[in-house]
PDB file of C-alpha atoms and ligand atoms in Angstrom:
ATOM      1  CA  UNK A1038       0.000   0.000   0.000  1.00  0.00           C
ATOM      2  CA  UNK A1039       1.468   3.394  -0.933  1.00  0.00           C
ATOM      3  CA  UNK A1040       1.504   6.339   1.400  1.00  0.00           C
ATOM      4  CA  UNK A1041      -1.572   8.058   0.053  1.00  0.00           C
ATOM      5  CA  UNK A1042      -3.591   4.829   0.015  1.00  0.00           C
ATOM      6  CA  UNK A1043      -2.723   4.268   3.640  1.00  0.00           C
ATOM      7  CA  UNK A1044      -3.920   7.751   4.502  1.00  0.00           C
ATOM      8  CA  UNK A1045      -7.213   7.111   2.760  1.00  0.00           C
ATOM      9  CA  UNK A1046      -7.620   3.903   4.613  1.00  0.00           C
ATOM     10  CA  UNK A1047      -6.960   5.605   7.942  1.00  0.00           C
ATOM     11  CA  UNK A1048      -9.406   8.361   7.102  1.00  0.00           C
ATOM     12  CA  UNK A1049     -12.019   5.735   6.258  1.00  0.00           C
ATOM     13  CA  UNK A1050     -11.422   3.996   9.555  1.00  0.00           C
ATOM     14  CA  UNK A1051     -11.772   7.268  11.423  1.00  0.00           C
ATOM     15  CA  UNK A1052     -15.071   7.988   9.670  1.00  0.00           C
ATOM     16  CA  UNK A1053     -16.301   4.513  10.570  1.00  0.00           C
ATOM     17  CA  UNK A1054     -15.288   4.972  14.204  1.00  0.00           C
ATOM     18  CA  UNK A1055     -17.044   8.320  14.357  1.00  0.00           C
ATOM     19  CA  UNK A1056     -20.159   6.774  12.840  1.00  0.00           C
ATOM     20  CA  UNK A1057     -20.140   3.956  15.387  1.00  0.00           C
ATOM     21  CA  UNK A1058     -19.356   6.155  18.384  1.00  0.00           C
ATOM     22  CA  UNK A1059     -21.367   9.177  17.438  1.00  0.00           C
ATOM     23  CA  UNK A1060     -24.207   7.699  15.451  1.00  0.00           C
ATOM     24  CA  UNK A1061     -26.310   6.441  18.266  1.00  0.00           C
ATOM     25  CA  UNK A1062     -26.262   9.325  20.649  1.00  0.00           C
ATOM     26  CA  UNK A1063     -25.960  12.281  18.303  1.00  0.00           C
ATOM     27  CA  UNK A1064     -27.083  11.687  14.757  1.00  0.00           C
ATOM     28  CA  UNK A1065     -30.199   9.728  15.643  1.00  0.00           C
ATOM     29  CA  UNK A1066     -31.350  11.736  18.605  1.00  0.00           C
ATOM     30  CA  UNK A1067     -33.397  14.145  16.522  1.00  0.00           C
ATOM     31  CA  UNK A1068     -36.261  12.905  14.320  1.00  0.00           C
ATOM     32  CA  UNK A1069     -34.457  14.403  11.405  1.00  0.00           C
ATOM     33  CA  UNK A1070     -33.985  18.096  11.098  1.00  0.00           C
ATOM     34  CA  UNK A1071     -37.433  18.757  12.533  1.00  0.00           C
ATOM     35  CA  UNK A1072     -37.758  21.869  14.651  1.00  0.00           C
ATOM     36  CA  UNK A1073     -40.115  24.738  15.364  1.00  0.00           C
ATOM     37  CA  UNK A1074     -39.282  27.822  13.301  1.00  0.00           C
ATOM     38  CA  UNK A1075     -38.664  30.863  15.460  1.00  0.00           C
ATOM     39  CA  UNK A1076     -36.812  34.129  15.187  1.00  0.00           C
ATOM     40  CA  UNK A1077     -35.204  34.179  18.652  1.00  0.00           C
ATOM     41  CA  UNK A1078     -34.009  31.875  21.426  1.00  0.00           C
ATOM     42  CA  UNK A1079     -35.126  30.918  23.986  1.00  0.00           C
ATOM     43  CA  UNK A1080     -38.667  30.427  22.721  1.00  0.00           C
ATOM     44  CA  UNK A1081     -41.919  29.278  24.290  1.00  0.00           C
ATOM     45  CA  UNK A1082     -43.967  26.332  23.070  1.00  0.00           C
ATOM     46  CA  UNK A1083     -47.580  26.260  24.205  1.00  0.00           C
ATOM     47  CA  UNK A1084     -48.639  22.803  25.351  1.00  0.00           C
ATOM     48  CA  UNK A1085     -52.407  22.381  25.510  1.00  0.00           C
ATOM     49  CA  UNK A1086     -53.492  20.266  28.469  1.00  0.00           C
ATOM     50  CA  UNK A1087     -56.472  18.083  27.520  1.00  0.00           C
ATOM     51  CA  UNK A1088     -55.744  15.561  30.262  1.00  0.00           C
ATOM     52  CA  UNK A1089     -57.754  14.164  33.131  1.00  0.00           C
ATOM     53  CA  UNK A1090     -56.794  14.997  36.709  1.00  0.00           C
ATOM     54  CA  UNK A1091     -54.394  12.116  37.369  1.00  0.00           C
ATOM     55  CA  UNK A1092     -52.409  12.771  34.199  1.00  0.00           C
ATOM     56  CA  UNK A1093     -52.258  16.544  34.750  1.00  0.00           C
ATOM     57  CA  UNK A1094     -49.890  15.836  37.636  1.00  0.00           C
ATOM     58  CA  UNK A1095     -47.454  13.951  35.403  1.00  0.00           C
ATOM     59  CA  UNK A1096     -47.691  16.476  32.594  1.00  0.00           C
ATOM     60  CA  UNK A1097     -46.930  19.258  35.077  1.00  0.00           C
ATOM     61  CA  UNK A1098     -43.936  17.370  36.520  1.00  0.00           C
ATOM     62  CA  UNK A1099     -42.535  16.574  33.079  1.00  0.00           C
ATOM     63  CA  UNK A1100     -42.907  20.086  31.729  1.00  0.00           C
ATOM     64  CA  UNK A1101     -41.241  21.443  34.880  1.00  0.00           C
ATOM     65  CA  UNK A1102     -38.351  19.083  34.183  1.00  0.00           C
ATOM     66  CA  UNK A1103     -38.032  20.195  30.554  1.00  0.00           C
ATOM     67  CA  UNK A1104     -37.971  23.808  31.789  1.00  0.00           C
ATOM     68  CA  UNK A1105     -35.264  23.141  34.361  1.00  0.00           C
ATOM     69  CA  UNK A1106     -32.021  22.117  32.598  1.00  0.00           C
ATOM     70  CA  UNK A1107     -29.790  22.968  35.552  1.00  0.00           C
ATOM     71  CA  UNK A1108     -31.513  20.278  37.634  1.00  0.00           C
ATOM     72  CA  UNK A1109     -30.082  17.778  35.143  1.00  0.00           C
ATOM     73  CA  UNK A1110     -26.529  19.116  34.894  1.00  0.00           C
ATOM     74  CA  UNK A1111     -27.232  21.038  31.687  1.00  0.00           C
ATOM     75  CA  UNK A1112     -26.498  24.738  31.421  1.00  0.00           C
ATOM     76  CA  UNK A1113     -29.494  25.962  29.439  1.00  0.00           C
ATOM     77  CA  UNK A1114     -32.328  25.125  27.085  1.00  0.00           C
ATOM     78  CA  UNK A1115     -33.574  27.015  24.038  1.00  0.00           C
ATOM     79  CA  UNK A1116     -37.123  25.743  24.563  1.00  0.00           C
ATOM     80  CA  UNK A1117     -39.508  26.729  27.337  1.00  0.00           C
ATOM     81  CA  UNK A1118     -42.789  24.881  27.717  1.00  0.00           C
ATOM     82  CA  UNK A1119     -45.902  26.721  28.802  1.00  0.00           C
ATOM     83  CA  UNK A1120     -48.842  24.536  29.752  1.00  0.00           C
ATOM     84  CA  UNK A1121     -52.075  26.201  28.640  1.00  0.00           C
ATOM     85  CA  UNK A1122     -55.690  25.141  28.470  1.00  0.00           C
ATOM     86  CA  UNK A1123     -56.319  22.352  26.012  1.00  0.00           C
ATOM     87  CA  UNK A1124     -58.014  23.223  22.718  1.00  0.00           C
ATOM     88  CA  UNK A1125     -58.686  19.705  21.552  1.00  0.00           C
ATOM     89  CA  UNK A1126     -60.694  16.739  22.793  1.00  0.00           C
ATOM     90  CA  UNK A1127     -59.203  13.725  24.504  1.00  0.00           C
ATOM     91  CA  UNK A1128     -60.602  11.413  21.893  1.00  0.00           C
ATOM     92  CA  UNK A1129     -59.311  13.033  18.722  1.00  0.00           C
ATOM     93  CA  UNK A1130     -56.461  15.097  20.186  1.00  0.00           C
ATOM     94  CA  UNK A1131     -56.708  17.086  16.977  1.00  0.00           C
ATOM     95  CA  UNK A1132     -53.773  19.366  16.378  1.00  0.00           C
ATOM     96  CA  UNK A1133     -53.886  23.142  16.788  1.00  0.00           C
ATOM     97  CA  UNK A1134     -51.553  25.283  14.703  1.00  0.00           C
ATOM     98  CA  UNK A1135     -48.475  26.510  16.524  1.00  0.00           C
ATOM     99  CA  UNK A1136     -49.032  24.326  19.601  1.00  0.00           C
ATOM    100  CA  UNK A1137     -48.697  20.830  20.994  1.00  0.00           C
ATOM    101  CA  UNK A1138     -51.910  19.270  22.290  1.00  0.00           C
ATOM    102  CA  UNK A1139     -51.573  16.548  24.923  1.00  0.00           C
ATOM    103  CA  UNK A1140     -54.358  14.056  25.620  1.00  0.00           C
ATOM    104  CA  UNK A1141     -55.162  10.832  27.412  1.00  0.00           C
ATOM    105  CA  UNK A1142     -57.991   8.432  26.714  1.00  0.00           C
ATOM    106  CA  UNK A1143     -59.033   4.824  26.382  1.00  0.00           C
ATOM    107  CA  UNK A1144     -57.865   4.455  22.797  1.00  0.00           C
ATOM    108  CA  UNK A1145     -58.322   0.679  22.950  1.00  0.00           C
ATOM    109  CA  UNK A1146     -56.114  -2.392  23.184  1.00  0.00           C
ATOM    110  CA  UNK A1147     -54.337  -1.475  19.976  1.00  0.00           C
ATOM    111  CA  UNK A1148     -50.791  -2.239  21.115  1.00  0.00           C
ATOM    112  CA  UNK A1149     -49.569   1.278  21.857  1.00  0.00           C
ATOM    113  CA  UNK A1150     -48.957   3.082  25.122  1.00  0.00           C
ATOM    114  CA  UNK A1151     -48.107   6.460  23.684  1.00  0.00           C
ATOM    115  CA  UNK A1152     -48.198   8.199  20.335  1.00  0.00           C
ATOM    116  CA  UNK A1153     -46.785  11.514  19.182  1.00  0.00           C
ATOM    117  CA  UNK A1154     -47.377  13.259  15.854  1.00  0.00           C
ATOM    118  CA  UNK A1155     -45.807  16.338  14.360  1.00  0.00           C
ATOM    119  CA  UNK A1156     -46.794  18.139  11.206  1.00  0.00           C
ATOM    120  CA  UNK A1157     -43.914  19.370   9.049  1.00  0.00           C
ATOM    121  CA  UNK A1158     -43.912  22.136   6.461  1.00  0.00           C
ATOM    122  CA  UNK A1159     -41.093  23.140   4.159  1.00  0.00           C
ATOM    123  CA  UNK A1160     -39.219  19.930   4.881  1.00  0.00           C
ATOM    124  CA  UNK A1161     -38.144  20.647   8.434  1.00  0.00           C
ATOM    125  CA  UNK A1162     -40.388  23.065  10.298  1.00  0.00           C
ATOM    126  CA  UNK A1163     -42.793  21.718  12.890  1.00  0.00           C
ATOM    127  CA  UNK A1164     -46.113  23.555  12.628  1.00  0.00           C
ATOM    128  CA  UNK A1165     -48.127  21.621  15.233  1.00  0.00           C
ATOM    129  CA  UNK A1166     -47.931  18.544  17.400  1.00  0.00           C
ATOM    130  CA  UNK A1167     -50.005  16.137  19.440  1.00  0.00           C
ATOM    131  CA  UNK A1168     -49.245  13.518  22.073  1.00  0.00           C
ATOM    132  CA  UNK A1169     -51.622  10.803  23.300  1.00  0.00           C
ATOM    133  CA  UNK A1170     -51.386   8.413  26.269  1.00  0.00           C
ATOM    134  CA  UNK A1171     -53.465   5.252  26.043  1.00  0.00           C
ATOM    135  CA  UNK A1172     -55.499   4.667  29.226  1.00  0.00           C
ATOM    136  CA  UNK A1173     -56.717   1.288  28.005  1.00  0.00           C
ATOM    137  CA  UNK A1174     -53.260   0.133  29.092  1.00  0.00           C
ATOM    138  CA  UNK A1175     -52.459   2.745  31.725  1.00  0.00           C
ATOM    139  CA  UNK A1176     -55.598   1.771  33.678  1.00  0.00           C
ATOM    140  CA  UNK A1177     -54.219  -1.772  34.026  1.00  0.00           C
ATOM    141  CA  UNK A1178     -52.167  -2.630  37.122  1.00  0.00           C
ATOM    142  CA  UNK A1179     -49.073  -3.348  34.982  1.00  0.00           C
ATOM    143  CA  UNK A1180     -48.834   0.196  33.630  1.00  0.00           C
ATOM    144  CA  UNK A1181     -50.724   2.191  36.234  1.00  0.00           C
ATOM    145  CA  UNK A1182     -47.794   3.489  38.245  1.00  0.00           C
ATOM    146  CA  UNK A1183     -46.388   7.018  38.555  1.00  0.00           C
ATOM    147  CA  UNK A1184     -42.985   6.211  37.049  1.00  0.00           C
ATOM    148  CA  UNK A1185     -44.237   4.506  33.902  1.00  0.00           C
ATOM    149  CA  UNK A1186     -46.770   7.293  33.304  1.00  0.00           C
ATOM    150  CA  UNK A1187     -44.169   9.988  33.853  1.00  0.00           C
ATOM    151  CA  UNK A1188     -41.681   8.229  31.562  1.00  0.00           C
ATOM    152  CA  UNK A1189     -44.152   8.017  28.691  1.00  0.00           C
ATOM    153  CA  UNK A1190     -45.639  11.521  28.972  1.00  0.00           C
ATOM    154  CA  UNK A1191     -42.134  13.041  29.285  1.00  0.00           C
ATOM    155  CA  UNK A1192     -41.090  11.253  26.081  1.00  0.00           C
ATOM    156  CA  UNK A1193     -44.212  11.836  23.968  1.00  0.00           C
ATOM    157  CA  UNK A1194     -44.297  15.565  24.693  1.00  0.00           C
ATOM    158  CA  UNK A1195     -40.576  15.856  23.896  1.00  0.00           C
ATOM    159  CA  UNK A1196     -41.064  14.174  20.511  1.00  0.00           C
ATOM    160  CA  UNK A1197     -43.042  17.294  19.606  1.00  0.00           C
ATOM    161  CA  UNK A1198     -39.919  19.381  20.411  1.00  0.00           C
ATOM    162  CA  UNK A1199     -38.097  17.474  17.632  1.00  0.00           C
ATOM    163  CA  UNK A1200     -36.275  15.092  19.996  1.00  0.00           C
ATOM    164  CA  UNK A1201     -35.852  11.389  19.293  1.00  0.00           C
ATOM    165  CA  UNK A1202     -34.750   8.545  21.588  1.00  0.00           C
ATOM    166  CA  UNK A1203     -31.270   8.176  23.031  1.00  0.00           C
ATOM    167  CA  UNK A1204     -31.673   4.414  23.211  1.00  0.00           C
ATOM    168  CA  UNK A1205     -34.313   1.889  22.147  1.00  0.00           C
ATOM    169  CA  UNK A1206     -32.886  -1.372  23.483  1.00  0.00           C
ATOM    170  CA  UNK A1207     -34.634  -1.241  26.872  1.00  0.00           C
ATOM    171  CA  UNK A1208     -31.601  -0.222  28.895  1.00  0.00           C
ATOM    172  CA  UNK A1209     -31.784   2.881  31.076  1.00  0.00           C
ATOM    173  CA  UNK A1210     -29.678   5.929  30.248  1.00  0.00           C
ATOM    174  CA  UNK A1211     -31.706   7.680  32.926  1.00  0.00           C
ATOM    175  CA  UNK A1212     -33.582   9.756  30.396  1.00  0.00           C
ATOM    176  CA  UNK A1213     -37.259   9.534  29.537  1.00  0.00           C
ATOM    177  CA  UNK A1214     -36.014   9.415  25.915  1.00  0.00           C
ATOM    178  CA  UNK A1215     -35.052   5.744  26.354  1.00  0.00           C
ATOM    179  CA  UNK A1216     -37.068   2.523  26.398  1.00  0.00           C
ATOM    180  CA  UNK A1217     -36.501   1.404  29.973  1.00  0.00           C
ATOM    181  CA  UNK A1218     -39.752  -0.070  31.271  1.00  0.00           C
ATOM    182  CA  UNK A1219     -40.885   1.118  34.717  1.00  0.00           C
ATOM    183  CA  UNK A1220     -43.099  -1.940  35.103  1.00  0.00           C
ATOM    184  CA  UNK A1221     -42.986  -5.342  36.776  1.00  0.00           C
ATOM    185  CA  UNK A1222     -39.890  -5.609  38.959  1.00  0.00           C
ATOM    186  CA  UNK A1223     -39.034  -2.007  38.026  1.00  0.00           C
ATOM    187  CA  UNK A1224     -42.448  -0.543  38.874  1.00  0.00           C
ATOM    188  CA  UNK A1225     -40.898   1.248  41.867  1.00  0.00           C
ATOM    189  CA  UNK A1226     -37.766   2.339  40.002  1.00  0.00           C
ATOM    190  CA  UNK A1227     -37.724   6.058  39.128  1.00  0.00           C
ATOM    191  CA  UNK A1228     -34.985   5.649  36.466  1.00  0.00           C
ATOM    192  CA  UNK A1229     -35.682   7.245  33.072  1.00  0.00           C
ATOM    193  CA  UNK A1230     -38.582   9.401  34.212  1.00  0.00           C
ATOM    194  CA  UNK A1231     -36.893  12.765  33.504  1.00  0.00           C
ATOM    195  CA  UNK A1232     -34.653  14.259  30.792  1.00  0.00           C
ATOM    196  CA  UNK A1233     -30.881  14.039  31.201  1.00  0.00           C
ATOM    197  CA  UNK A1234     -28.137  16.518  30.305  1.00  0.00           C
ATOM    198  CA  UNK A1235     -27.717  15.065  26.830  1.00  0.00           C
ATOM    199  CA  UNK A1236     -31.348  15.828  25.905  1.00  0.00           C
ATOM    200  CA  UNK A1237     -30.672  19.507  26.572  1.00  0.00           C
ATOM    201  CA  UNK A1238     -27.427  19.366  24.579  1.00  0.00           C
ATOM    202  CA  UNK A1239     -29.388  17.925  21.681  1.00  0.00           C
ATOM    203  CA  UNK A1240     -32.080  20.618  21.934  1.00  0.00           C
ATOM    204  CA  UNK A1241     -29.333  23.238  21.887  1.00  0.00           C
ATOM    205  CA  UNK A1242     -27.947  21.676  18.689  1.00  0.00           C
ATOM    206  CA  UNK A1243     -31.355  21.398  17.000  1.00  0.00           C
ATOM    207  CA  UNK A1244     -32.117  25.035  17.808  1.00  0.00           C
ATOM    208  CA  UNK A1245     -28.635  26.493  17.242  1.00  0.00           C
ATOM    209  CA  UNK A1246     -29.759  28.443  14.154  1.00  0.00           C
ATOM    210  CA  UNK A1247     -32.535  31.023  13.936  1.00  0.00           C
ATOM    211  CA  UNK A1248     -35.250  31.246  11.277  1.00  0.00           C
ATOM    212  CA  UNK A1249     -36.698  34.287   9.549  1.00  0.00           C
ATOM    213  CA  UNK A1250     -40.262  33.195  10.372  1.00  0.00           C
ATOM    214  CA  UNK A1251     -42.047  31.495  13.234  1.00  0.00           C
ATOM    215  CA  UNK A1252     -44.344  28.460  13.323  1.00  0.00           C
ATOM    216  CA  UNK A1253     -45.178  28.993  16.991  1.00  0.00           C
ATOM    217  CA  UNK A1254     -48.528  30.318  18.111  1.00  0.00           C
ATOM    218  CA  UNK A1255     -48.467  33.600  19.946  1.00  0.00           C
ATOM    219  CA  UNK A1256     -51.261  34.063  22.459  1.00  0.00           C
ATOM    220  CA  UNK A1257     -54.348  31.946  21.853  1.00  0.00           C
ATOM    221  CA  UNK A1258     -55.470  33.148  18.444  1.00  0.00           C
ATOM    222  CA  UNK A1259     -54.426  30.196  16.323  1.00  0.00           C
ATOM    223  CA  UNK A1260     -56.930  28.257  14.296  1.00  0.00           C
ATOM    224  CA  UNK A1261     -57.334  24.529  14.176  1.00  0.00           C
ATOM    225  CA  UNK A1262     -55.676  22.709  11.302  1.00  0.00           C
ATOM    226  CA  UNK A1263     -57.937  21.305   8.637  1.00  0.00           C
ATOM    227  CA  UNK A1264     -57.581  17.793   7.270  1.00  0.00           C
ATOM    228  CA  UNK A1265     -54.071  16.761   8.236  1.00  0.00           C
ATOM    229  CA  UNK A1266     -54.774  15.125  11.583  1.00  0.00           C
ATOM    230  CA  UNK A1267     -54.277  11.463  12.064  1.00  0.00           C
ATOM    231  CA  UNK A1268     -57.388   9.588  13.131  1.00  0.00           C
ATOM    232  CA  UNK A1269     -58.184   6.531  15.241  1.00  0.00           C
ATOM    233  CA  UNK A1270     -57.499   4.474  12.143  1.00  0.00           C
ATOM    234  CA  UNK A1271     -53.774   3.582  12.223  1.00  0.00           C
ATOM    235  CA  UNK A1272     -53.727   3.542   8.422  1.00  0.00           C
ATOM    236  CA  UNK A1273     -53.907   7.330   8.711  1.00  0.00           C
ATOM    237  CA  UNK A1274     -50.310   7.275  10.025  1.00  0.00           C
ATOM    238  CA  UNK A1275     -49.038   6.669   6.488  1.00  0.00           C
ATOM    239  CA  UNK A1276     -46.106   4.380   5.794  1.00  0.00           C
ATOM    240  CA  UNK A1277     -43.784   2.720   8.282  1.00  0.00           C
ATOM    241  CA  UNK A1278     -40.340   4.270   7.788  1.00  0.00           C
ATOM    242  CA  UNK A1279     -38.387   3.004  10.791  1.00  0.00           C
ATOM    243  CA  UNK A1280     -38.733   0.437  13.585  1.00  0.00           C
ATOM    244  CA  UNK A1281     -36.359  -0.476  16.409  1.00  0.00           C
ATOM    245  CA  UNK A1282     -34.854  -3.964  16.410  1.00  0.00           C
ATOM    246  CA  UNK A1283     -36.855  -4.913  19.491  1.00  0.00           C
ATOM    247  CA  UNK A1284     -40.061  -3.754  17.828  1.00  0.00           C
ATOM    248  CA  UNK A1285     -41.065  -1.277  20.519  1.00  0.00           C
ATOM    249  CA  UNK A1286     -40.528   1.944  18.598  1.00  0.00           C
ATOM    250  CA  UNK A1287     -41.907   2.808  15.152  1.00  0.00           C
ATOM    251  CA  UNK A1288     -41.977   5.940  13.026  1.00  0.00           C
ATOM    252  CA  UNK A1289     -44.593   6.501  10.324  1.00  0.00           C
ATOM    253  CA  UNK A1290     -44.845   9.265   7.716  1.00  0.00           C
ATOM    254  CA  UNK A1291     -47.729  10.592   5.685  1.00  0.00           C
ATOM    255  CA  UNK A1292     -47.673  13.103   2.838  1.00  0.00           C
ATOM    256  CA  UNK A1293     -50.584  15.519   3.079  1.00  0.00           C
ATOM    257  CA  UNK A1294     -52.629  17.223   0.393  1.00  0.00           C
ATOM    258  CA  UNK A1295     -51.410  20.664   1.453  1.00  0.00           C
ATOM    259  CA  UNK A1296     -47.787  19.643   0.843  1.00  0.00           C
ATOM    260  CA  UNK A1297     -46.984  19.104   4.502  1.00  0.00           C
ATOM    261  CA  UNK A1298     -45.903  15.861   6.087  1.00  0.00           C
ATOM    262  CA  UNK A1299     -47.162  14.224   9.264  1.00  0.00           C
ATOM    263  CA  UNK A1300     -44.634  12.160  11.201  1.00  0.00           C
ATOM    264  CA  UNK A1301     -45.923   9.834  13.916  1.00  0.00           C
ATOM    265  CA  UNK A1302     -43.919   8.097  16.564  1.00  0.00           C
ATOM    266  CA  UNK A1303     -45.476   5.029  18.237  1.00  0.00           C
ATOM    267  CA  UNK A1304     -44.439   3.578  21.611  1.00  0.00           C
ATOM    268  CA  UNK A1305     -45.559  -0.063  21.567  1.00  0.00           C
ATOM    269  CA  UNK A1306     -46.186  -2.223  24.633  1.00  0.00           C
ATOM    270  CA  UNK A1307     -43.677  -5.014  25.307  1.00  0.00           C
ATOM    271  CA  UNK A1308     -46.472  -7.531  24.551  1.00  0.00           C
ATOM    272  CA  UNK A1309     -47.163  -6.012  21.146  1.00  0.00           C
ATOM    273  CA  UNK A1310     -43.462  -6.007  20.262  1.00  0.00           C
ATOM    274  CA  UNK A1311     -42.650  -9.477  21.538  1.00  0.00           C
ATOM    275  CA  UNK A1312     -44.845 -11.555  19.233  1.00  0.00           C
ATOM    276  CA  UNK A1313     -43.153 -10.446  16.034  1.00  0.00           C
ATOM    277  CA  UNK A1314     -40.494  -7.788  16.482  1.00  0.00           C
ATOM    278  CA  UNK A1315     -40.169  -6.908  12.805  1.00  0.00           C
ATOM    279  CA  UNK A1316     -43.917  -6.769  12.059  1.00  0.00           C
ATOM    280  CA  UNK A1317     -45.912  -3.609  11.528  1.00  0.00           C
ATOM    281  CA  UNK A1318     -47.849  -3.914  14.780  1.00  0.00           C
ATOM    282  CA  UNK A1319     -50.790  -1.811  13.640  1.00  0.00           C
ATOM    283  CA  UNK A1320     -51.912  -4.711  11.425  1.00  0.00           C
ATOM    284  CA  UNK A1321     -51.653  -7.343  14.148  1.00  0.00           C
ATOM    285  CA  UNK A1322     -54.529  -8.399  16.377  1.00  0.00           C
ATOM    286  CA  UNK A1323     -53.973  -7.117  19.903  1.00  0.00           C
ATOM    287  CA  UNK A1324     -55.886  -8.210  22.949  1.00  0.00           C
ATOM    288  CA  UNK A1325     -56.099  -7.101  26.546  1.00  0.00           C
ATOM    289  CA  UNK A1326     -52.885  -8.280  28.254  1.00  0.00           C
TER     290      UNK A1326
HETATM  291 ZN1   ZN B1105     -35.141  26.452  11.014  1.00  0.00          ZN
HETATM  292 ZN1   ZN B1106     -40.811   7.594  21.557  1.00  0.00          ZN
END
């Protein structure tokens, strides 16, 4: 091998190492380049609370956490959450322009615990979001504990910030953006119920630039979006574009008539994932666990 060939080889090895080391925690921790457009940092995202009393507690705790980076050894955050009155209904959790709407309801034994959707315009700008927690499961003893509820609501709301998971293999990185399960023998384990420092680092990266326009609602004057919501029918999620190896995490995308795109992240139960990890779980028959 001549000198220049050797250099190329070493450069290739370095690139591979960087991909292996950096790929998991950095490159894949955002959904893509999805972010709210805004003209200044820090900015405020209105989160509409459509939740019942028990869930309001967990939503409040999680949003406090996302607003408090220094409690998690991070220096700052570009994104401040403001919980406001909900403008949707629990059942549909229809999106409202410029906001995230958060809902809980008995959505059925359909295999998912939590679901988050964002609508994207211009390729990367989030225009609205919604997050749903499925009480059909959360009312069962297995899931009905404070830590599991807090883990899921913390994660689903943060998907509407543009954040993705730090890990999907079930291990705990002590962030709600992982797939640790606070159930069974870990029902009393508070691990992974809050953000960690790396989530705030990632938010800072996602929001490092400024935009010339804003997609955030100011005040309460925004109008409801028309026909781009997803419905109870999981076919409305569009096509499956990504699924974790253990089958617990899936991302779906749908192209909309108005040129926007709706991206939906689904948090499957361990039972739904176990039967066939590579299957598209929305087309499987699920029953009460
Ligand atoms: Zn931008
Ligand atoms: Zn998720």
